[in-house]
């Protein structure tokens, strides 16, 4: 474990600071150094930046939505992080810095935050006010909306009760005291609160715009921006275009004329476009060239605060039986997948909380918690499968279908797992692919038997990775329910003593893996390349791409 922690020292740096929600990583040969986040761009351009340049990037797929609390996915976050802005923004070291909020005060006891907003405008000329934040945050937890990110606001007093139909919007303790002052009262001291509100789901919405048009987020023409860029065009399933927002308060630091995103969900095609100079950066590369690119230094590895895993639906046989679930988890050779498929210096995951979250005494949460099972433990896997089938009276295992989205890497991993289950357990597994938007909708509806997820930290605390598996939680998606586990999570969410709180989280994670409702794969990284005349792209570990200060020099 010490070796692991050394490799991922930058992850520890980031996780102790920041952040956001779900996606996919991807490399080999000569060991390439894990890039420091602030060094994630290549050599600086030698000429002055071209103020007329547009960054050409690839979203891969259509965003689920561009309504912040509804968009809870990395594709949408890439757009939202650049066209909207919250109270705080992350700097090159992933530290929260004043953004829409010029300053703030935290009460003694840490339960009340008072934000003072700076003078700033929306792209339509309206002033950005505290009322825009109050409307946005109460709207996020309004049960009528059913937003998947609502749970993130439950640290706010009254938010969870309102969301569960046990209170009113007036009970949610977010209040605009005047146009420039926002007061937020929390139900318990929450040390990660500022990093939490850096995520796009906490961004403001233009109160007038939202109240006038309930379908405001469907098209670029009706989306109003307060961030570095503003949308001009959204051709669904093809492209998104944005230009520099001349009303943005910090517009002098924006060096690009705009951003043109395409949606190419094929690794080889996007790499060919990059090689041809039609894309300025790509955030994954084909596995066939990954080793060569890393070896030459053209590709780099960025740390991510994320765990990739498969969800095992506990309401669908055979995963109703925990020994069968354990058998599948133990029958996977994670290191082989990393060495031969992903090739990005990921670390095999035998827990759900990734490396990089420090405890009160400075130790790493993962180091303290350890692994909950052995990787590629084949004899034990076979024994558990036999035990589970005996317990259920099955002479033949119920059919198993593994669902993944159309991403090339995810397809390859699914095929490798299919082979491992056949070879190691004698189980035939069907594969089923879905376009990203459909995949996500079905997974959120708990319709998949086995499906892939990569969960990125929404905020800098281990609780984020385990709280989503509470009974009925929108992040659960596998019908997992354990009353004792729920109680531990609830205690941890309000426990003021940090040592006790971390102990509760360890107890909860241990209990979770005794039930094994997920099959962890690895703690994630990202392999990326960018053109040598591009600098300033910030890759935050929670899969937030920041293009605010990007510069492109003439070639």
PDB file of N, CA, C and O in Angstrom, residues 189 343 536:
ATOM      1  N   UNK A 189     -21.745  21.178  11.362  1.00  0.00           N
ATOM      2  CA  UNK A 189     -20.495  21.695  10.783  1.00  0.00           C
ATOM      3  C   UNK A 189     -20.029  20.785   9.651  1.00  0.00           C
ATOM      4  O   UNK A 189     -19.993  19.566   9.810  1.00  0.00           O
ATOM      5  N   UNK A 343      -4.065   0.552 -18.941  1.00  0.00           N
ATOM      6  CA  UNK A 343      -2.683   0.998 -19.086  1.00  0.00           C
ATOM      7  C   UNK A 343      -2.449   2.434 -18.640  1.00  0.00           C
ATOM      8  O   UNK A 343      -1.663   3.146 -19.239  1.00  0.00           O
ATOM      9  N   UNK A 536      -2.652  25.823 -20.427  1.00  0.00           N
ATOM     10  CA  UNK A 536      -3.610  26.370 -19.464  1.00  0.00           C
ATOM     11  C   UNK A 536      -4.828  25.532 -19.188  1.00  0.00           C
ATOM     12  O   UNK A 536      -5.695  25.944 -18.414  1.00  0.00           O
TER      13      UNK A 536
END
